[in-house]
PDB file of C-alpha atoms in Angstrom:
ATOM      1  CA  MET A   7       0.000   0.000   0.000  1.00  0.00           C
ATOM      2  CA  SER A   8       1.120   3.556  -0.800  1.00  0.00           C
ATOM      3  CA  SER A   9      -0.016   7.121  -0.400  1.00  0.00           C
ATOM      4  CA  SER A  10      -1.739   6.927  -3.803  1.00  0.00           C
ATOM      5  CA  SER A  11      -3.988   4.130  -2.537  1.00  0.00           C
ATOM      6  CA  PHE A  12      -4.788   6.307   0.475  1.00  0.00           C
ATOM      7  CA  ALA A  13      -5.830   9.172  -1.828  1.00  0.00           C
ATOM      8  CA  GLN A  14      -7.982   6.900  -3.991  1.00  0.00           C
ATOM      9  CA  THR A  15      -9.721   5.408  -0.986  1.00  0.00           C
ATOM     10  CA  ARG A  16     -10.278   8.853   0.499  1.00  0.00           C
ATOM     11  CA  SER A  17     -11.890  10.063  -2.751  1.00  0.00           C
ATOM     12  CA  GLN A  18     -14.372   7.213  -2.410  1.00  0.00           C
ATOM     13  CA  ALA A  19     -15.125   8.313   1.138  1.00  0.00           C
ATOM     14  CA  LEU A  20     -15.735  11.902  -0.013  1.00  0.00           C
ATOM     15  CA  ASN A  21     -18.096  10.728  -2.745  1.00  0.00           C
ATOM     16  CA  LEU A  22     -20.081   8.594  -0.302  1.00  0.00           C
ATOM     17  CA  GLU A  23     -20.295  11.513   2.155  1.00  0.00           C
ATOM     18  CA  LYS A  24     -21.914  13.686  -0.523  1.00  0.00           C
ATOM     19  CA  GLN A  25     -24.374  10.911  -1.356  1.00  0.00           C
ATOM     20  CA  THR A  26     -25.221  10.520   2.328  1.00  0.00           C
ATOM     21  CA  GLU A  27     -25.976  14.223   2.692  1.00  0.00           C
ATOM     22  CA  GLN A  28     -28.301  14.120  -0.324  1.00  0.00           C
ATOM     23  CA  LEU A  29     -30.118  11.047   0.975  1.00  0.00           C
ATOM     24  CA  LEU A  30     -30.495  12.555   4.457  1.00  0.00           C
ATOM     25  CA  SER A  31     -32.031  15.643   2.866  1.00  0.00           C
ATOM     26  CA  GLN A  32     -34.502  13.448   0.957  1.00  0.00           C
ATOM     27  CA  TYR A  33     -35.243  11.417   4.073  1.00  0.00           C
ATOM     28  CA  SER A  34     -36.015  14.558   6.102  1.00  0.00           C
ATOM     29  CA  GLN A  35     -38.674  15.455   3.503  1.00  0.00           C
ATOM     30  CA  CYS A  36     -40.577  12.324   4.485  1.00  0.00           C
ATOM     31  CA  GLN A  37     -41.641  14.120   7.676  1.00  0.00           C
ATOM     32  CA  LEU A  38     -43.835  16.423   5.602  1.00  0.00           C
ATOM     33  CA  GLN A  39     -45.784  13.549   4.067  1.00  0.00           C
ATOM     34  CA  GLN A  40     -47.352  12.460   7.392  1.00  0.00           C
ATOM     35  CA  ASN A  41     -48.031   8.922   6.278  1.00  0.00           C
ATOM     36  CA  LEU A  42     -49.397   6.483   8.812  1.00  0.00           C
ATOM     37  CA  GLU A  43     -47.075   3.796   7.418  1.00  0.00           C
ATOM     38  CA  PRO A  44     -43.746   4.044   5.547  1.00  0.00           C
ATOM     39  CA  ASN A  45     -44.182   3.965   1.784  1.00  0.00           C
ATOM     40  CA  GLN A  46     -41.915   2.269  -0.743  1.00  0.00           C
ATOM     41  CA  GLU A  47     -39.898   5.437  -1.414  1.00  0.00           C
ATOM     42  CA  GLU A  48     -39.116   5.909   2.277  1.00  0.00           C
ATOM     43  CA  ILE A  49     -38.092   2.265   2.665  1.00  0.00           C
ATOM     44  CA  THR A  50     -35.787   2.562  -0.352  1.00  0.00           C
ATOM     45  CA  ILE A  51     -34.119   5.692   1.058  1.00  0.00           C
ATOM     46  CA  ILE A  52     -33.621   4.045   4.466  1.00  0.00           C
ATOM     47  CA  ASN A  53     -32.023   0.952   2.936  1.00  0.00           C
ATOM     48  CA  HIS A  54     -29.789   3.078   0.725  1.00  0.00           C
ATOM     49  CA  ILE A  55     -28.608   5.212   3.646  1.00  0.00           C
ATOM     50  CA  GLN A  56     -27.820   2.156   5.753  1.00  0.00           C
ATOM     51  CA  GLU A  57     -25.906   0.592   2.868  1.00  0.00           C
ATOM     52  CA  ILE A  58     -23.818   3.734   2.305  1.00  0.00           C
ATOM     53  CA  LEU A  59     -23.071   4.074   6.025  1.00  0.00           C
ATOM     54  CA  ASP A  60     -21.799   0.489   6.059  1.00  0.00           C
ATOM     55  CA  LYS A  61     -19.598   1.175   3.013  1.00  0.00           C
ATOM     56  CA  ARG A  62     -18.179   4.301   4.635  1.00  0.00           C
ATOM     57  CA  ASN A  63     -17.380   2.372   7.778  1.00  0.00           C
ATOM     58  CA  ALA A  64     -15.523  -0.224   5.709  1.00  0.00           C
ATOM     59  CA  ILE A  65     -13.612   2.504   3.823  1.00  0.00           C
ATOM     60  CA  ILE A  66     -12.564   4.186   7.073  1.00  0.00           C
ATOM     61  CA  ASN A  67     -11.289   0.838   8.365  1.00  0.00           C
ATOM     62  CA  LYS A  68      -9.334   0.432   5.137  1.00  0.00           C
ATOM     63  CA  LEU A  69      -7.814   3.907   5.527  1.00  0.00           C
ATOM     64  CA  ASN A  70      -6.889   3.016   9.073  1.00  0.00           C
ATOM     65  CA  ARG A  71      -5.086  -0.111   7.875  1.00  0.00           C
ATOM     66  CA  ILE A  72      -3.242   1.914   5.235  1.00  0.00           C
ATOM     67  CA  SER A  73      -2.133   4.453   7.849  1.00  0.00           C
ATOM     68  CA  GLU A  74      -0.814   1.638  10.040  1.00  0.00           C
ATOM     69  CA  SER A  75       1.066  -0.098   7.213  1.00  0.00           C
ATOM     70  CA  ILE A  76       2.927   2.981   5.915  1.00  0.00           C
ATOM     71  CA  ASP A  77       4.171   6.273   7.316  1.00  0.00           C
ATOM     72  CA  ILE A  78       1.717   9.006   6.320  1.00  0.00           C
ATOM     73  CA  SER A  79       1.706  12.704   7.087  1.00  0.00           C
ATOM     74  CA  THR A  80      -0.075  14.342   9.993  1.00  0.00           C
ATOM     75  CA  SER A  81      -2.532  16.018   7.616  1.00  0.00           C
ATOM     76  CA  LYS A  82      -3.677  12.641   6.321  1.00  0.00           C
ATOM     77  CA  LEU A  83      -4.180  11.391   9.865  1.00  0.00           C
ATOM     78  CA  GLN A  84      -6.297  14.479  10.530  1.00  0.00           C
ATOM     79  CA  GLN A  85      -8.273  13.746   7.367  1.00  0.00           C
ATOM     80  CA  LEU A  86      -8.905  10.202   8.582  1.00  0.00           C
ATOM     81  CA  THR A  87     -10.107  11.510  11.947  1.00  0.00           C
ATOM     82  CA  ARG A  88     -12.384  13.984  10.206  1.00  0.00           C
ATOM     83  CA  HIS A  89     -13.939  11.243   8.059  1.00  0.00           C
ATOM     84  CA  ARG A  90     -14.653   9.227  11.205  1.00  0.00           C
ATOM     85  CA  GLU A  91     -16.297  12.251  12.891  1.00  0.00           C
ATOM     86  CA  ILE A  92     -18.450  12.997   9.830  1.00  0.00           C
ATOM     87  CA  LEU A  93     -19.598   9.372   9.773  1.00  0.00           C
ATOM     88  CA  GLN A  94     -20.650   9.612  13.411  1.00  0.00           C
ATOM     89  CA  ASP A  95     -22.512  12.883  12.732  1.00  0.00           C
ATOM     90  CA  HIS A  96     -24.352  11.414   9.752  1.00  0.00           C
ATOM     91  CA  THR A  97     -25.273   8.300  11.723  1.00  0.00           C
ATOM     92  CA  PHE A  98     -26.642  10.419  14.553  1.00  0.00           C
ATOM     93  CA  THR A  99     -28.594  12.613  12.090  1.00  0.00           C
ATOM     94  CA  PHE A 100     -30.083   9.546  10.421  1.00  0.00           C
ATOM     95  CA  GLN A 101     -31.216   8.118  13.752  1.00  0.00           C
ATOM     96  CA  ARG A 102     -32.623  11.484  14.850  1.00  0.00           C
ATOM     97  CA  ILE A 103     -34.682  11.886  11.668  1.00  0.00           C
ATOM     98  CA  ALA A 104     -35.939   8.305  11.955  1.00  0.00           C
ATOM     99  CA  ASN A 105     -37.005   8.913  15.575  1.00  0.00           C
ATOM    100  CA  GLN A 106     -38.807  12.125  14.634  1.00  0.00           C
ATOM    101  CA  ILE A 107     -40.661  10.446  11.792  1.00  0.00           C
ATOM    102  CA  GLN A 108     -41.623   7.571  14.073  1.00  0.00           C
ATOM    103  CA  ASP A 109     -42.851   9.976  16.759  1.00  0.00           C
ATOM    104  CA  ASP A 110     -44.979  11.885  14.250  1.00  0.00           C
ATOM    105  CA  ARG A 111     -46.324   8.618  12.889  1.00  0.00           C
ATOM    106  CA  ASN A 112     -47.227   7.373  16.366  1.00  0.00           C
ATOM    107  CA  ARG A 113     -48.987  10.635  17.135  1.00  0.00           C
ATOM    108  CA  ASN A 114     -50.929  10.492  13.871  1.00  0.00           C
ATOM    109  CA  ASN A 115     -51.837   6.874  14.533  1.00  0.00           C
ATOM    110  CA  LEU A 116     -53.058   7.836  17.982  1.00  0.00           C
ATOM    111  CA  LEU A 117     -55.193  10.635  16.572  1.00  0.00           C
ATOM    112  CA  PHE A 118     -56.525   8.341  13.857  1.00  0.00           C
ATOM    113  CA  SER A 119     -57.313   5.704  16.446  1.00  0.00           C
ATOM    114  CA  VAL A 120     -59.177   8.234  18.596  1.00  0.00           C
ATOM    115  CA  GLN A 121     -61.137   9.453  15.585  1.00  0.00           C
ATOM    116  CA  SER A 122     -61.951   5.894  14.630  1.00  0.00           C
ATOM    117  CA  ASP A 123     -63.110   5.227  18.179  1.00  0.00           C
ATOM    118  CA  ILE A 124     -65.362   8.301  18.047  1.00  0.00           C
ATOM    119  CA  ASN A 125     -66.877   7.208  14.760  1.00  0.00           C
ATOM    120  CA  ALA A 126     -67.309   3.693  16.048  1.00  0.00           C
ATOM    121  CA  HIS A 127     -68.947   5.027  19.181  1.00  0.00           C
ATOM    122  CA  LYS A 128     -71.399   7.043  17.080  1.00  0.00           C
ATOM    123  CA  LYS A 129     -72.289   3.992  15.047  1.00  0.00           C
ATOM    124  CA  GLN A 130     -72.607   1.993  18.199  1.00  0.00           C
ATOM    125  CA  SER A 131     -74.970   4.607  19.665  1.00  0.00           C
ATOM    126  CA  GLN A 132     -77.133   4.309  16.581  1.00  0.00           C
ATOM    127  CA  THR A 133     -77.275   0.525  16.828  1.00  0.00           C
ATOM    128  CA  GLN A 134     -77.165   0.284  20.614  1.00  0.00           C
ATOM    129  CA  ASP A 135     -80.622  -1.299  20.750  1.00  0.00           C
ATOM    130  CA  THR A 136     -79.346  -4.271  18.747  1.00  0.00           C
ATOM    131  CA  GLN A 137     -76.211  -4.891  20.800  1.00  0.00           C
ATOM    132  CA  THR A 138     -75.864  -6.550  24.158  1.00  0.00           C
ATOM    133  CA  ALA A 139     -73.986  -5.283  27.194  1.00  0.00           C
ATOM    134  CA  ASN A 140     -71.334  -7.991  26.840  1.00  0.00           C
ATOM    135  CA  ASP A 141     -70.460  -6.928  23.287  1.00  0.00           C
ATOM    136  CA  TYR A 142     -70.100  -3.321  24.375  1.00  0.00           C
ATOM    137  CA  ILE A 143     -67.754  -4.260  27.253  1.00  0.00           C
ATOM    138  CA  LEU A 144     -65.647  -6.390  24.910  1.00  0.00           C
ATOM    139  CA  HIS A 145     -65.344  -3.512  22.437  1.00  0.00           C
ATOM    140  CA  GLU A 146     -64.285  -1.093  25.176  1.00  0.00           C
ATOM    141  CA  SER A 147     -61.678  -3.548  26.403  1.00  0.00           C
ATOM    142  CA  GLN A 148     -60.210  -3.828  22.929  1.00  0.00           C
ATOM    143  CA  ARG A 149     -60.123  -0.046  22.602  1.00  0.00           C
ATOM    144  CA  VAL A 150     -58.262   0.270  25.892  1.00  0.00           C
ATOM    145  CA  ASP A 151     -55.773  -2.388  24.782  1.00  0.00           C
ATOM    146  CA  ASN A 152     -55.139  -0.494  21.548  1.00  0.00           C
ATOM    147  CA  ALA A 153     -54.585   2.768  23.444  1.00  0.00           C
ATOM    148  CA  ASN A 154     -52.165   1.027  25.822  1.00  0.00           C
ATOM    149  CA  SER A 155     -50.266  -0.446  22.894  1.00  0.00           C
ATOM    150  CA  ILE A 156     -49.856   2.972  21.287  1.00  0.00           C
ATOM    151  CA  ALA A 157     -48.765   4.481  24.612  1.00  0.00           C
ATOM    152  CA  ASP A 158     -46.172   1.711  24.989  1.00  0.00           C
ATOM    153  CA  ARG A 159     -44.784   2.476  21.554  1.00  0.00           C
ATOM    154  CA  LEU A 160     -44.581   6.177  22.380  1.00  0.00           C
ATOM    155  CA  LEU A 161     -42.752   5.434  25.618  1.00  0.00           C
ATOM    156  CA  GLN A 162     -40.333   3.146  23.814  1.00  0.00           C
ATOM    157  CA  SER A 163     -39.645   5.868  21.259  1.00  0.00           C
ATOM    158  CA  ALA A 164     -39.020   8.356  24.084  1.00  0.00           C
ATOM    159  CA  PHE A 165     -36.576   5.941  25.741  1.00  0.00           C
ATOM    160  CA  ASN A 166     -34.740   5.500  22.438  1.00  0.00           C
ATOM    161  CA  THR A 167     -34.478   9.264  22.025  1.00  0.00           C
ATOM    162  CA  ARG A 168     -33.133   9.587  25.559  1.00  0.00           C
ATOM    163  CA  ASP A 169     -30.502   6.929  24.846  1.00  0.00           C
ATOM    164  CA  GLU A 170     -29.424   8.765  21.722  1.00  0.00           C
ATOM    165  CA  LEU A 171     -29.077  12.004  23.671  1.00  0.00           C
ATOM    166  CA  LEU A 172     -26.978  10.232  26.293  1.00  0.00           C
ATOM    167  CA  ASN A 173     -24.766   8.783  23.556  1.00  0.00           C
ATOM    168  CA  GLN A 174     -24.356  12.227  22.032  1.00  0.00           C
ATOM    169  CA  ARG A 175     -23.457  13.620  25.451  1.00  0.00           C
ATOM    170  CA  GLN A 176     -20.817  10.919  25.863  1.00  0.00           C
ATOM    171  CA  TYR A 177     -19.483  11.717  22.398  1.00  0.00           C
ATOM    172  CA  LEU A 178     -19.192  15.426  23.254  1.00  0.00           C
ATOM    173  CA  SER A 179     -17.474  14.575  26.547  1.00  0.00           C
ATOM    174  CA  ASN A 180     -14.944  12.416  24.688  1.00  0.00           C
ATOM    175  CA  ALA A 181     -14.318  15.228  22.221  1.00  0.00           C
ATOM    176  CA  GLN A 182     -13.751  17.674  25.088  1.00  0.00           C
ATOM    177  CA  SER A 183     -11.362  15.244  26.751  1.00  0.00           C
ATOM    178  CA  LYS A 184      -9.411  14.798  23.508  1.00  0.00           C
ATOM    179  CA  MET A 185      -9.184  18.567  23.078  1.00  0.00           C
ATOM    180  CA  PHE A 186      -7.935  18.973  26.643  1.00  0.00           C
ATOM    181  CA  ASN A 187      -5.320  16.244  26.140  1.00  0.00           C
ATOM    182  CA  THR A 188      -4.194  17.899  22.899  1.00  0.00           C
ATOM    183  CA  LEU A 189      -3.767  21.242  24.672  1.00  0.00           C
ATOM    184  CA  GLN A 190      -1.800  19.519  27.432  1.00  0.00           C
ATOM    185  CA  ASN A 191       0.589  18.051  24.829  1.00  0.00           C
ATOM    186  CA  ILE A 192       1.342  21.419  23.197  1.00  0.00           C
ATOM    187  CA  PRO A 193       4.775  22.639  24.429  1.00  0.00           C
ATOM    188  CA  GLY A 194       4.584  25.660  26.712  1.00  0.00           C
ATOM    189  CA  ILE A 195       0.793  25.819  26.899  1.00  0.00           C
ATOM    190  CA  ASN A 196       0.779  25.141  30.657  1.00  0.00           C
ATOM    191  CA  VAL A 197       3.340  27.887  31.259  1.00  0.00           C
ATOM    192  CA  LEU A 198       1.297  30.316  29.147  1.00  0.00           C
ATOM    193  CA  ILE A 199      -1.935  29.494  31.000  1.00  0.00           C
ATOM    194  CA  SER A 200      -0.137  29.877  34.352  1.00  0.00           C
ATOM    195  CA  LYS A 201       1.208  33.295  33.361  1.00  0.00           C
ATOM    196  CA  ILE A 202      -2.229  34.400  32.218  1.00  0.00           C
ATOM    197  CA  ASN A 203      -3.782  33.289  35.522  1.00  0.00           C
ATOM    198  CA  THR A 204      -1.024  35.005  37.527  1.00  0.00           C
ATOM    199  CA  ARG A 205      -1.435  38.260  35.620  1.00  0.00           C
ATOM    200  CA  ARG A 206      -5.202  38.116  36.029  1.00  0.00           C
ATOM    201  CA  LYS A 207      -4.862  37.594  39.802  1.00  0.00           C
ATOM    202  CA  ARG A 208      -2.390  40.473  40.025  1.00  0.00           C
ATOM    203  CA  ASP A 209      -4.669  42.825  38.086  1.00  0.00           C
ATOM    204  CA  THR A 210      -7.604  41.800  40.288  1.00  0.00           C
ATOM    205  CA  LEU A 211      -5.582  42.510  43.442  1.00  0.00           C
ATOM    206  CA  ILE A 212      -4.452  45.916  42.161  1.00  0.00           C
ATOM    207  CA  LEU A 213      -7.980  46.868  41.156  1.00  0.00           C
ATOM    208  CA  ALA A 214      -9.377  45.782  44.538  1.00  0.00           C
ATOM    209  CA  SER A 215      -6.692  47.794  46.372  1.00  0.00           C
ATOM    210  CA  VAL A 216      -7.421  50.926  44.331  1.00  0.00           C
ATOM    211  CA  ILE A 217     -11.155  50.622  44.944  1.00  0.00           C
ATOM    212  CA  ALA A 218     -10.616  50.055  48.682  1.00  0.00           C
ATOM    213  CA  LEU A 219      -8.323  53.075  48.982  1.00  0.00           C
ATOM    214  CA  TYR A 220     -10.792  55.195  47.054  1.00  0.00           C
ATOM    215  CA  PHE A 221     -13.657  54.295  49.390  1.00  0.00           C
ATOM    216  CA  ILE A 222     -11.498  54.801  52.483  1.00  0.00           C
ATOM    217  CA  GLU A 223     -10.338  58.192  51.250  1.00  0.00           C
ATOM    218  CA  GLU A 224     -13.771  59.421  50.151  1.00  0.00           C
ATOM    219  CA  THR A 225     -15.798  58.051  53.087  1.00  0.00           C
ATOM    220  CA  PRO A 226     -16.643  60.793  55.671  1.00  0.00           C
ATOM    221  CA  ASP A 227     -15.594  60.218  59.243  1.00  0.00           C
ATOM    222  CA  TYR A 228     -19.158  60.040  60.543  1.00  0.00           C
ATOM    223  CA  LEU A 229     -19.960  57.189  58.122  1.00  0.00           C
ATOM    224  CA  VAL A 230     -17.236  54.879  59.484  1.00  0.00           C
ATOM    225  CA  PRO A 231     -18.887  52.809  62.248  1.00  0.00           C
ATOM    226  CA  TYR A 232     -15.580  52.010  63.904  1.00  0.00           C
ATOM    227  CA  ASN A 233     -14.884  55.674  64.560  1.00  0.00           C
ATOM    228  CA  TRP A 234     -18.177  56.373  66.300  1.00  0.00           C
ATOM    229  CA  ARG A 235     -17.011  54.982  69.659  1.00  0.00           C
ATOM    230  CA  LEU A 236     -13.499  56.596  69.683  1.00  0.00           C
ATOM    231  CA  PRO A 237     -12.558  59.962  71.185  1.00  0.00           C
ATOM    232  CA  ALA A 238     -10.997  62.602  68.934  1.00  0.00           C
ATOM    233  CA  ASP A 239      -7.416  61.959  70.126  1.00  0.00           C
ATOM    234  CA  GLN A 240      -7.704  58.220  69.319  1.00  0.00           C
ATOM    235  CA  ASN A 241      -9.628  58.511  66.049  1.00  0.00           C
ATOM    236  CA  LYS A 242      -6.962  57.560  63.483  1.00  0.00           C
ATOM    237  CA  PHE A 243      -9.205  58.323  60.562  1.00  0.00           C
ATOM    238  CA  ALA A 244      -9.966  61.840  61.824  1.00  0.00           C
ATOM    239  CA  GLN A 245      -6.245  62.450  62.467  1.00  0.00           C
ATOM    240  CA  TYR A 246      -5.453  61.287  58.934  1.00  0.00           C
ATOM    241  CA  LYS A 247      -8.018  63.684  57.437  1.00  0.00           C
ATOM    242  CA  SER A 248      -6.699  66.583  59.579  1.00  0.00           C
ATOM    243  CA  LEU A 249      -3.085  65.870  58.573  1.00  0.00           C
ATOM    244  CA  LYS A 250      -4.098  65.716  54.928  1.00  0.00           C
ATOM    245  CA  LYS A 251      -5.840  69.101  55.076  1.00  0.00           C
ATOM    246  CA  MET A 252      -2.784  70.598  56.858  1.00  0.00           C
ATOM    247  CA  ARG A 253      -0.427  69.354  54.137  1.00  0.00           C
ATOM    248  CA  GLN A 254      -2.699  70.702  51.409  1.00  0.00           C
ATOM    249  CA  GLY A 255      -2.716  74.106  53.126  1.00  0.00           C
ATOM    250  CA  GLN A 256       1.079  74.085  53.377  1.00  0.00           C
ATOM    251  CA  GLN A 257       1.400  73.208  49.703  1.00  0.00           C
ATOM    252  CA  LYS A 258      -0.923  76.051  48.718  1.00  0.00           C
ATOM    253  CA  ALA A 259       1.003  78.472  50.923  1.00  0.00           C
ATOM    254  CA  ALA A 260       4.302  77.336  49.460  1.00  0.00           C
ATOM    255  CA  GLY A 261       2.909  77.783  45.977  1.00  0.00           C
ATOM    256  CA  CYS A 262       1.765  81.308  46.698  1.00  0.00           C
ATOM    257  CA  CYS A 263       5.156  82.211  48.140  1.00  0.00           C
ATOM    258  CA  ALA A 264       6.915  80.767  45.124  1.00  0.00           C
ATOM    259  CA  ILE A 265       4.788  82.918  42.792  1.00  0.00           C
ATOM    260  CA  MET A 266       5.550  86.093  44.782  1.00  0.00           C
TER     261      MET A 266
END
């Protein structure tokens, strides 16, 4: 195996990815049809999508074997990883569309069943004189069984959707872990992050000190609770304010003298 075989196999993977996107777009249009049962066109699209997904999986395995047999560049390894991620995304999209179509179909079947029950009840009311109580009870029991069966299918569909969401969550967690491991392997990234954190802590400390000094300097003496219980000779804050005013007066006096 050589790099040319890798390129040829990758071109096949790209072609199948385009076909998968087109088929997924066609499959999503089946939601608008609102059929109670899948028609022949929908079945054909589903089978085609599953077949292409299987082929793509086989091609990715082949690319993996080629990468293990020969030394290939880092870009080609990244391309192989990207093909694997796109396959997972397309598989998840296919399952999501199938679940949505099944949910809509179950809801429509439930509505159709309710409407059928209403019509049947009307007919039964018209012919109630000719029916016995036992027949009516049997019919109601069958209707309840049908409703329970539909509810069971809806619950099963909800459980399947929940499982898919959990799988997607696990996939995102794995991606986050891989990204974190990649950042850890980059030379100097830990030192850079540490410097950023240190500078941020320093800036926060400086800003907090400036704000604290500003409030201490601008707060009047009568607003400081600690100073309320101290006499004038022990009130450090009052002494500080008095000393500050004295120095400002001396500076003004010195300035006036200098001008004269």
